[in-house]
Short mmCIF file of C-alpha atoms in Angstrom, two decimals:
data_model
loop_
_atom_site.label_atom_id
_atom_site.label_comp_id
_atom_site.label_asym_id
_atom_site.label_seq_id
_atom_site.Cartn_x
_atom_site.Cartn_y
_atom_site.Cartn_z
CA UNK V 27 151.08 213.13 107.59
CA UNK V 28 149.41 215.01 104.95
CA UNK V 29 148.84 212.68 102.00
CA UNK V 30 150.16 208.84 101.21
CA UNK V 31 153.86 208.62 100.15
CA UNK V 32 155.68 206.59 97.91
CA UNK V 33 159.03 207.51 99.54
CA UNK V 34 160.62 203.97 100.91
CA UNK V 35 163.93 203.27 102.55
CA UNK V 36 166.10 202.84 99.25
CA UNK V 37 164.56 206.81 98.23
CA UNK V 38 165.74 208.10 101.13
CA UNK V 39 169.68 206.60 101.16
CA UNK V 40 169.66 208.38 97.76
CA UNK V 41 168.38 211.66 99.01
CA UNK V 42 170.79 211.13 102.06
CA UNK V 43 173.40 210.82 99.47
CA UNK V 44 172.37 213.73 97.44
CA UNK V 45 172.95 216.11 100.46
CA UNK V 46 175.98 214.93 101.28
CA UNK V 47 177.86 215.40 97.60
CA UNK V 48 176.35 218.81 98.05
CA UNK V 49 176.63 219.89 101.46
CA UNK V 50 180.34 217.87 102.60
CA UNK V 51 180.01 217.60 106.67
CA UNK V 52 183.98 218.03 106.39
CA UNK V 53 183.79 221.36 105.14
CA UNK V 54 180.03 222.74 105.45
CA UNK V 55 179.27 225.08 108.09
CA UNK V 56 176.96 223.06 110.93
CA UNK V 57 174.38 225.29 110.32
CA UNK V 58 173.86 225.53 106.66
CA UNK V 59 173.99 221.70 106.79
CA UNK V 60 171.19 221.49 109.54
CA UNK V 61 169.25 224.40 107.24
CA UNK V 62 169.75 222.20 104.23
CA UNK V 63 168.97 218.93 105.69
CA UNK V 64 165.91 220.14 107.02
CA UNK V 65 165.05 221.98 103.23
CA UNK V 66 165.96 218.17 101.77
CA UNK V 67 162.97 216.77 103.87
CA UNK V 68 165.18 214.95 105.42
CA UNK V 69 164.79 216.19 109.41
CA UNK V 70 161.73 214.44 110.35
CA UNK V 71 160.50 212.60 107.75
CA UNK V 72 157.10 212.17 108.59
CA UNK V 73 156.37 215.81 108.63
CA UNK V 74 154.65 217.21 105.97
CA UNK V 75 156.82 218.33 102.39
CA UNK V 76 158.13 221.98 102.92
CA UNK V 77 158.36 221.56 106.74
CA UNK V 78 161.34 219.38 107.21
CA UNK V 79 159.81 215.76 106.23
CA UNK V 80 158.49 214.03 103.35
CA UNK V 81 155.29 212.86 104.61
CA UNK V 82 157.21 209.21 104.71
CA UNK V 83 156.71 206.41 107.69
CA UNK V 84 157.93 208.00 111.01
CA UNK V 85 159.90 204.45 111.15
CA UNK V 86 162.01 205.69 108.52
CA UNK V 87 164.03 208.33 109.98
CA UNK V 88 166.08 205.73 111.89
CA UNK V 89 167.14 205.31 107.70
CA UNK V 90 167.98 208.53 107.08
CA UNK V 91 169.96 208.74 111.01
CA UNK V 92 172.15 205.79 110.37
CA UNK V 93 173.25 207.07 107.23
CA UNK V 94 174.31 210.97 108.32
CA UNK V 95 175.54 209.80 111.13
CA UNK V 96 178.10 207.04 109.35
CA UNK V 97 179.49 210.26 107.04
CA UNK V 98 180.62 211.93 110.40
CA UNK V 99 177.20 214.69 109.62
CA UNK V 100 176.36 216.98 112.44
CA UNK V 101 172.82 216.30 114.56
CA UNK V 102 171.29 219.14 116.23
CA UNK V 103 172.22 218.25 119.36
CA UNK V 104 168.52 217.12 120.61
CA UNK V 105 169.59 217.07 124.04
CA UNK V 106 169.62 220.53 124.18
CA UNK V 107 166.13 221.42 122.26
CA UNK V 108 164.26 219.14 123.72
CA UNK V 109 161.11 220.72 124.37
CA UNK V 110 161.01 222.14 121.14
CA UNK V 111 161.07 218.98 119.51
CA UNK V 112 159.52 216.76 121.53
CA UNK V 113 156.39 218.83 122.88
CA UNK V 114 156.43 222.47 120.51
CA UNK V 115 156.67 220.87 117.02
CA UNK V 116 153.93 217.90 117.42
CA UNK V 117 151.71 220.59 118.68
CA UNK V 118 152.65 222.86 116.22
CA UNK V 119 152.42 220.84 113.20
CA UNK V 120 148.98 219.93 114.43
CA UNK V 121 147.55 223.18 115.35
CA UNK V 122 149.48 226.13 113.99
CA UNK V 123 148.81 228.23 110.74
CA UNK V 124 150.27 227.20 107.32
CA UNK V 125 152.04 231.27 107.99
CA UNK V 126 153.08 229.96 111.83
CA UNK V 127 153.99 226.46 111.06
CA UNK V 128 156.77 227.65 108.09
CA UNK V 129 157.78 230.50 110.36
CA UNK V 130 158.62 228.26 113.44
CA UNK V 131 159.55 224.78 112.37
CA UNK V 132 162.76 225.15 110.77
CA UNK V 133 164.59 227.22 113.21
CA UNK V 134 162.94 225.18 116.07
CA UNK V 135 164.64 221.81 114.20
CA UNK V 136 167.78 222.99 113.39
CA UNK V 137 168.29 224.76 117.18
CA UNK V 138 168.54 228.23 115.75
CA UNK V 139 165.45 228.73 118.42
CA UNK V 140 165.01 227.36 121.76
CA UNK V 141 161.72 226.71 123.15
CA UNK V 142 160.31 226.47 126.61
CA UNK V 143 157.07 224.84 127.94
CA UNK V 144 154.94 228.26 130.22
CA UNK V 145 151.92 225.40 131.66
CA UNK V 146 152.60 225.05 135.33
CA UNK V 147 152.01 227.74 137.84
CA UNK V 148 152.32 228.20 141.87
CA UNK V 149 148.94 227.11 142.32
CA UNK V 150 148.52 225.12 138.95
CA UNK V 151 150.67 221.89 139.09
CA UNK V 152 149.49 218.68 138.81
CA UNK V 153 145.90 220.30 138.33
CA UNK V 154 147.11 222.56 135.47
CA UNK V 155 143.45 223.11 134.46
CA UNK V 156 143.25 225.50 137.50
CA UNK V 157 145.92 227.95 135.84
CA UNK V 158 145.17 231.26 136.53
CA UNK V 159 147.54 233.17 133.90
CA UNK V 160 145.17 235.32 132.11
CA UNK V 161 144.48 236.22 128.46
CA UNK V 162 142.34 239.03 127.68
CA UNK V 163 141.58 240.10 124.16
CA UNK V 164 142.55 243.45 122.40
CA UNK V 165 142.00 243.56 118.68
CA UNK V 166 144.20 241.46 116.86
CA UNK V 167 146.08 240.91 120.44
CA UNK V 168 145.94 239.61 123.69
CA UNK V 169 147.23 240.59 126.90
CA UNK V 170 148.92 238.49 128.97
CA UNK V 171 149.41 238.95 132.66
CA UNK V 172 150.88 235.81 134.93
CA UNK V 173 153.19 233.73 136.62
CA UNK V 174 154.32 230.23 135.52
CA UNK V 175 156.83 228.47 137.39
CA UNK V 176 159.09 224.85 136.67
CA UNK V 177 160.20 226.27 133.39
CA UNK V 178 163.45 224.52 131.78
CA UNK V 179 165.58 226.27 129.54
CA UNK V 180 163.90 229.70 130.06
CA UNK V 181 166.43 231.10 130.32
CA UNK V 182 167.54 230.06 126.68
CA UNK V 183 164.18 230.24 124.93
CA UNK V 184 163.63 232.81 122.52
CA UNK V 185 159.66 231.05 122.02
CA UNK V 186 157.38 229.27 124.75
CA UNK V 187 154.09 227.06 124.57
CA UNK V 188 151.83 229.30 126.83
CA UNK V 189 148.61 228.42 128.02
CA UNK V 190 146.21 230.95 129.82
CA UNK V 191 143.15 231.37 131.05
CA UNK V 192 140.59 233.12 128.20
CA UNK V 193 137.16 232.81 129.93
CA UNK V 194 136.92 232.86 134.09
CA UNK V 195 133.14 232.16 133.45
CA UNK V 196 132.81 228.48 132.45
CA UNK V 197 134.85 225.31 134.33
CA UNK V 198 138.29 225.08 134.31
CA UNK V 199 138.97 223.10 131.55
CA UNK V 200 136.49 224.87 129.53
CA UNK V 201 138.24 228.75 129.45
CA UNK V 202 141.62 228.06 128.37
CA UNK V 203 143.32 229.05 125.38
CA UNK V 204 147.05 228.38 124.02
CA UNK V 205 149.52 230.50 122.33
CA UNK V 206 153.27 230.98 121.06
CA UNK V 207 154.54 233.47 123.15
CA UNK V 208 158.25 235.43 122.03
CA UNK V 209 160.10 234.84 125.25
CA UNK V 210 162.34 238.26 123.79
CA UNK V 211 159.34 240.64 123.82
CA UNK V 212 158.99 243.42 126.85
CA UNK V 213 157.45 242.05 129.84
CA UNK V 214 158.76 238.84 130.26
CA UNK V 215 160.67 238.33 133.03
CA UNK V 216 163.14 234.49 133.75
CA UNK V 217 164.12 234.10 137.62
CA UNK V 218 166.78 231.45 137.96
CA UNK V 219 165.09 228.51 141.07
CA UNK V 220 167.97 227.17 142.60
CA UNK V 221 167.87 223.32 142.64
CA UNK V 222 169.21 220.80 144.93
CA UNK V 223 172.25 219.95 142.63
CA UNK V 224 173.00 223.68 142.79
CA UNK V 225 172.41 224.56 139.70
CA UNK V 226 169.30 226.45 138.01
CA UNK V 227 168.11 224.93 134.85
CA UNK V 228 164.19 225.56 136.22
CA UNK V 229 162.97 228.57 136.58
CA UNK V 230 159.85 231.06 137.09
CA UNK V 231 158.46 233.09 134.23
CA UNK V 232 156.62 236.98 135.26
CA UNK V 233 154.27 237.60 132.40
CA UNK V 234 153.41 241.71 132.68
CA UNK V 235 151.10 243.00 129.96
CA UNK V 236 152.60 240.86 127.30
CA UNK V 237 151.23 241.61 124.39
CA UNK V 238 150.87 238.35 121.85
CA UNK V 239 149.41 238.44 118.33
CA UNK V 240 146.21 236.26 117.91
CA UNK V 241 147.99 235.01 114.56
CA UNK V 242 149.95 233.14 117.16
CA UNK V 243 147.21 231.01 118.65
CA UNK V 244 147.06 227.11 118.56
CA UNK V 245 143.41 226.12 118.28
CA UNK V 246 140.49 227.68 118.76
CA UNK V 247 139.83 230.32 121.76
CA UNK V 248 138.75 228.37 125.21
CA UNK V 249 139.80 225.46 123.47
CA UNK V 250 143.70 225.09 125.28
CA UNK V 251 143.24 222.06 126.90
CA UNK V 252 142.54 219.94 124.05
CA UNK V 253 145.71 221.50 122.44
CA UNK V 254 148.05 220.96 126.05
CA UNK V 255 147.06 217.42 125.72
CA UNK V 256 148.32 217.38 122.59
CA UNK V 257 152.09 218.61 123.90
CA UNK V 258 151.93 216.73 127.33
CA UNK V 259 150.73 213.11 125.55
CA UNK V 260 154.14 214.25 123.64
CA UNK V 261 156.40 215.14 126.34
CA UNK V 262 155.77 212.06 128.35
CA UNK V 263 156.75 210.06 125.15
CA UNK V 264 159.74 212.05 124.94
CA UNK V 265 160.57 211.65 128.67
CA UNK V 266 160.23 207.96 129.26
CA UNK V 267 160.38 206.60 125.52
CA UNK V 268 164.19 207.44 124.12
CA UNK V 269 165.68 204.37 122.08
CA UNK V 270 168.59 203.52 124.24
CA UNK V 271 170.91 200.01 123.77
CA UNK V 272 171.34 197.71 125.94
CA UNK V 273 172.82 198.55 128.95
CA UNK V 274 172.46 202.22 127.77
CA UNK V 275 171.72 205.10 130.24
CA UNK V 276 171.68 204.84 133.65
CA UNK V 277 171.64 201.31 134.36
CA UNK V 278 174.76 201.03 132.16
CA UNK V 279 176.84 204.03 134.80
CA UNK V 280 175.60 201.28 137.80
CA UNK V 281 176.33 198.04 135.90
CA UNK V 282 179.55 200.11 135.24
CA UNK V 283 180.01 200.99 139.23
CA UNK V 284 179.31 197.39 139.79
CA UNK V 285 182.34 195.71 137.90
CA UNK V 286 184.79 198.78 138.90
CA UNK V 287 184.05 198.12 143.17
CA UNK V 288 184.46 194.69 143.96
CA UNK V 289 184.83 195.19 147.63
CA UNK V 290 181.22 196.64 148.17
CA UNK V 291 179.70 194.00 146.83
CA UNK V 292 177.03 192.16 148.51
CA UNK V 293 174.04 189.63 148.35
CA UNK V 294 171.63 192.02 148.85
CA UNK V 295 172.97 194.67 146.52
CA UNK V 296 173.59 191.96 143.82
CA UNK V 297 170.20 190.70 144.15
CA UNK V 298 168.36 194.78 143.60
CA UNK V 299 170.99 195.34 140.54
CA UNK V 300 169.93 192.43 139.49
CA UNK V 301 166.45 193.25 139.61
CA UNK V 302 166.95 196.52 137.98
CA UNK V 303 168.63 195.33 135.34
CA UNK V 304 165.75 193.31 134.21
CA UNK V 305 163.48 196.22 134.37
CA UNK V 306 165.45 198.21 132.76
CA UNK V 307 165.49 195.91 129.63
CA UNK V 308 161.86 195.75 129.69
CA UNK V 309 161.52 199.19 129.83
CA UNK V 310 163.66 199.78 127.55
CA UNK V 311 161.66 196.76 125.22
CA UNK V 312 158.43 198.91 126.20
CA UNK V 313 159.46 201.92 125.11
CA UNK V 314 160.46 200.45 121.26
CA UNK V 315 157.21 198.87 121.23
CA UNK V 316 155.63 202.57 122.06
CA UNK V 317 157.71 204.23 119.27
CA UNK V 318 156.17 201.32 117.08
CA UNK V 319 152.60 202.86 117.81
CA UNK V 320 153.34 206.13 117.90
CA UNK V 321 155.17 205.87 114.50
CA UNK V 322 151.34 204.68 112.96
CA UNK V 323 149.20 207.66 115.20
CA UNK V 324 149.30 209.95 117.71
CA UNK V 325 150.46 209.11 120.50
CA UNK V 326 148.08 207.73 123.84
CA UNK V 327 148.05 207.69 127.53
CA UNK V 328 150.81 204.78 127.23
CA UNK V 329 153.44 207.30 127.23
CA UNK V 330 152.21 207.77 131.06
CA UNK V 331 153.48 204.59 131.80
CA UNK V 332 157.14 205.05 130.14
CA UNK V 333 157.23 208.37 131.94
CA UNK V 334 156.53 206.67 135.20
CA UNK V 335 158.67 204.04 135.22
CA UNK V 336 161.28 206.12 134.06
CA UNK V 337 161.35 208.23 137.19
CA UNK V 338 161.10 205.22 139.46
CA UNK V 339 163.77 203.32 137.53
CA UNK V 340 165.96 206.66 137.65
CA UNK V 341 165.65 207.15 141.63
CA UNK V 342 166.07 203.61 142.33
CA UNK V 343 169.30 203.32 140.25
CA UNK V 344 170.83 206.49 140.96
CA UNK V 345 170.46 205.40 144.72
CA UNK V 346 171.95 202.20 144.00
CA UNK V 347 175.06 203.35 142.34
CA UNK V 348 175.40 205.78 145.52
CA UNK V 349 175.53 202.89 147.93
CA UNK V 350 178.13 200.65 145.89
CA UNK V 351 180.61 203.76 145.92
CA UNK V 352 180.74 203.53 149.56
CA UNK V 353 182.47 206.41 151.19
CA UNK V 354 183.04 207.80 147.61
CA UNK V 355 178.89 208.21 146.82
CA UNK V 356 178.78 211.03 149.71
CA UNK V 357 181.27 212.81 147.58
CA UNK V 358 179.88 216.01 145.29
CA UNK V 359 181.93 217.62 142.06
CA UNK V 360 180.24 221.08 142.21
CA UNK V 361 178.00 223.36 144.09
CA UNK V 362 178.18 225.95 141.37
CA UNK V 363 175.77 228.14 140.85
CA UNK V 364 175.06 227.72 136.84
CA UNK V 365 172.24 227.71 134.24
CA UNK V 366 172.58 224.57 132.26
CA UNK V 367 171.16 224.81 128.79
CA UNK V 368 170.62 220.57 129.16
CA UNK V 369 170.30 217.98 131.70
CA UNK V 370 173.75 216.38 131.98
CA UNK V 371 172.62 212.86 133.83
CA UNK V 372 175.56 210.07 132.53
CA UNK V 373 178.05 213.60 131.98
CA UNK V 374 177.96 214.14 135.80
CA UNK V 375 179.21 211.93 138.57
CA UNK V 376 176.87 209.67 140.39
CA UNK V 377 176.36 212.00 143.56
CA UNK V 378 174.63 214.37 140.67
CA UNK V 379 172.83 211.68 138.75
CA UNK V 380 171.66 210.79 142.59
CA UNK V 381 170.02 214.60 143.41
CA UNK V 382 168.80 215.44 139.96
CA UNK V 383 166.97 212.04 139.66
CA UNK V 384 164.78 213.10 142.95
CA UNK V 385 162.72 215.60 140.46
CA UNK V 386 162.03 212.77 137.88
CA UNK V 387 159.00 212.48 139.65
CA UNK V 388 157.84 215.54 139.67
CA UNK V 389 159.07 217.05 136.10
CA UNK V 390 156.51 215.84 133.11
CA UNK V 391 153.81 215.37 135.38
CA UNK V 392 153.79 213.89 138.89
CA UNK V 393 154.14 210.40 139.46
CA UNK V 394 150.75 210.28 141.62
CA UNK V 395 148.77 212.28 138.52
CA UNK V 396 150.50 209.51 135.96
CA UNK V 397 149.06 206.57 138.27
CA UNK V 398 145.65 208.35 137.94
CA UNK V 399 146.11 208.70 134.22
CA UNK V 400 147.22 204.76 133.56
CA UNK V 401 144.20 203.91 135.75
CA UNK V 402 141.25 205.49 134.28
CA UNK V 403 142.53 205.81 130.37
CA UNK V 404 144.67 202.34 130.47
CA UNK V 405 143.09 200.04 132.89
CA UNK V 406 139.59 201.62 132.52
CA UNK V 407 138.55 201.87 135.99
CA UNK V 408 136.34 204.49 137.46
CA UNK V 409 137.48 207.89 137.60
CA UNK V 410 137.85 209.84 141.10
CA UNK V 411 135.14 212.15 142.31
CA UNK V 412 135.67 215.59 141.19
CA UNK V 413 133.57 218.23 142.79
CA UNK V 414 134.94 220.79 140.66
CA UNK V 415 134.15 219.42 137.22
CA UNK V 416 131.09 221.89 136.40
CA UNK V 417 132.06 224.86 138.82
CA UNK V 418 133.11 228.14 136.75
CA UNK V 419 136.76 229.01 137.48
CA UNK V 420 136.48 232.29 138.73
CA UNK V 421 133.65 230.26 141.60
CA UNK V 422 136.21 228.09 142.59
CA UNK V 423 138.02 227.65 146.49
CA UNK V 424 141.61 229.19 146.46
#
């Protein structure tokens, strides 16, 4: 937020109203009422006046949600723009231009753009600060050469968050630097990766001499990782921390499994849904409690732990749901070869929810990094020997 508001709940049912006697969902095209929701303030209202908010309390958009969504107004569809909104605009907002930030934002919110996350690479996973994608400087460009890899919605993205390496000469986390990059521009290149479901929503990114304006830089040169931390603090809040009701998600498909096949029933299954069920409340508790805290700062290393869980919860349900369908959970809808533009898990049968839930633990940051994350910035205990920490990139063992 830029500056204290005055804007309160009763403000924004009026400006709600406002865009509604002027912009009728019945008759106004989606699109010019996303564009002129967005120009009302009235997208994210804690963003800043001019760029979709109103500098209001983030807990006040749940105001100005209930009410467009009782007059029947069209959202834009967040499933499907995830990143963008989740990971792109935080970082954005926070780093960007004034030029960048009114050039990007609205198109980004109202799903005219999609966006795509370029951070991992084949050798730069869980330890992303040994990326190797390189950035070298040309007047008022850079260069890009690379290879990143684990990219959803790619192939749908006409912008990416890039990060690349700037400066081989000092340690890895010291010589990165992070960009915008136009996913439209010559020489870049979207492979589909063929997933266990079948499908291809991931795939790998060839950067060739991609030329990218230094106008479209987030933060300061060398200075990437303290901007990535920025979008990944952000993406794990977005993973794991989704308001859902009771019963909502997938615990609801297995509760739902559960009452509709009575004669696979047992004690011991009983007893895990059981089990589940519980956690699921409480993580679903946890993660309103974590939108509470992020709605008063930026958000912390918390959002590890809702990520985390998440993925557990997700493989232990979906695996569930697979055993109480009996003969029926070996069963499979479609081997099709497609490029989702969004991940489908309550859409699809169970056999899907059961593959796609295997790379919950590996999307948004690896389980086993998380567990290191919750121990030293959570529970405060001693980090893990790292050889590496004061080595110069270009000196270290490949």
């Amino acid at each position: 937020m830029t500056g204290q508001s005055t804007v309160d709940a009763a403000e924004l049912r009026e400006r709600v109203a406002r865009l509604l006697a002027e912009h009728d969902p019945a008759t106004t095209d989606r699109l010019e009422f996303l564009r002129a929701r967005f120009d009302a303030g009235l997208a994210w209202v804690h963003f800043p006046v001019g760029l979709g908010g109103l500098d209001a309390p983030r807990e006040l958009q749940s105001v100005v949600d209930a009410e467009l969504a009782a007059a029947g107004a069209p959202d834009n569809n967040p499933r499907r723009i995830g990143i963008g909104l989740g990971m792109a605009a935080p970082t954005i907002l926070r780093f960007a231009s004034d030029e960048l930030k009114q050039r990007l934002l609205r198109p980004l919110w109202t799903g005219e753009e999609v966006w795509c996350q370029l951070f991992s690479e084949p050798g730069a996973g869980s330890d992303l600060a040994a990326l190797a994608t390189r950035a070298v400087r040309d007047g008022d460009d850079w260069i890009v050469n690379g290879q990143k890899v684990w990219t959803s919605s790619a192939h749908t993205a006409q912008w990416a968050i890039l990060v690349t390496r700037t400066d081989p000469d000092v340690p890895k986390h010291k010589g990165m630097t992070y960009f915008v990059c136009d996913m439209t521009q010559p020489g870049v290149e979207v492979r589909p990766l063929r997933q266990i479901t079948g499908e291809a929503e991931f795939n790998e990114v060839f950067l060739t001499d991609v030329r990218i304006p230094d106008a479209h830089r987030l933060g300061e040169i060398g200075d990437g990782w303290r901007v990535a931390q920025t979008t990944l603090m952000n993406e794990r809040v977005a993973i794991g921390g989704n308001a859902l009701p009771r019963e909502g998600g997938m615990v609801g498909k297995v509760a739902a499994t559960w009452r509709a096949n009575p004669g696979t029933r047992t004690p011991e299954l009983h007893d895990r849904l059981l089990r589940l069920w519980i956690e699921a409340e409480a993580f679903r508790l946890a993660g309103a409690r974590l939108r509470q805290q992020l709605a008063v700062g930026q958000p912390g290393p918390e959002g590890s732990g809702m990520k985390l869980a998440f993925a557990r919860l997700s493989q232990a349900l979906s695996g569930l749901e697979v055993e109480l369908l009996g003969d029926d959970g070996l069963r499979y809808d479609d081997w099709t070869m497609r490029r989702p533009e969004l991940v489908d898990f309550t859409g699809r049968e169970a056999g899907y929810r059961y593959l796609r839930a295997r790379g919950n633990s590996i999307e948004g940051g690896t389980s086993e990094i998380l567990r290191n994350i919750i121990a030293e910035r959570v529970l405060g205990l001693p980090s893990e020997p790292r050889t590496d920490k004061d080595v110069a990139w270009k000196d270290l063992p490949r």
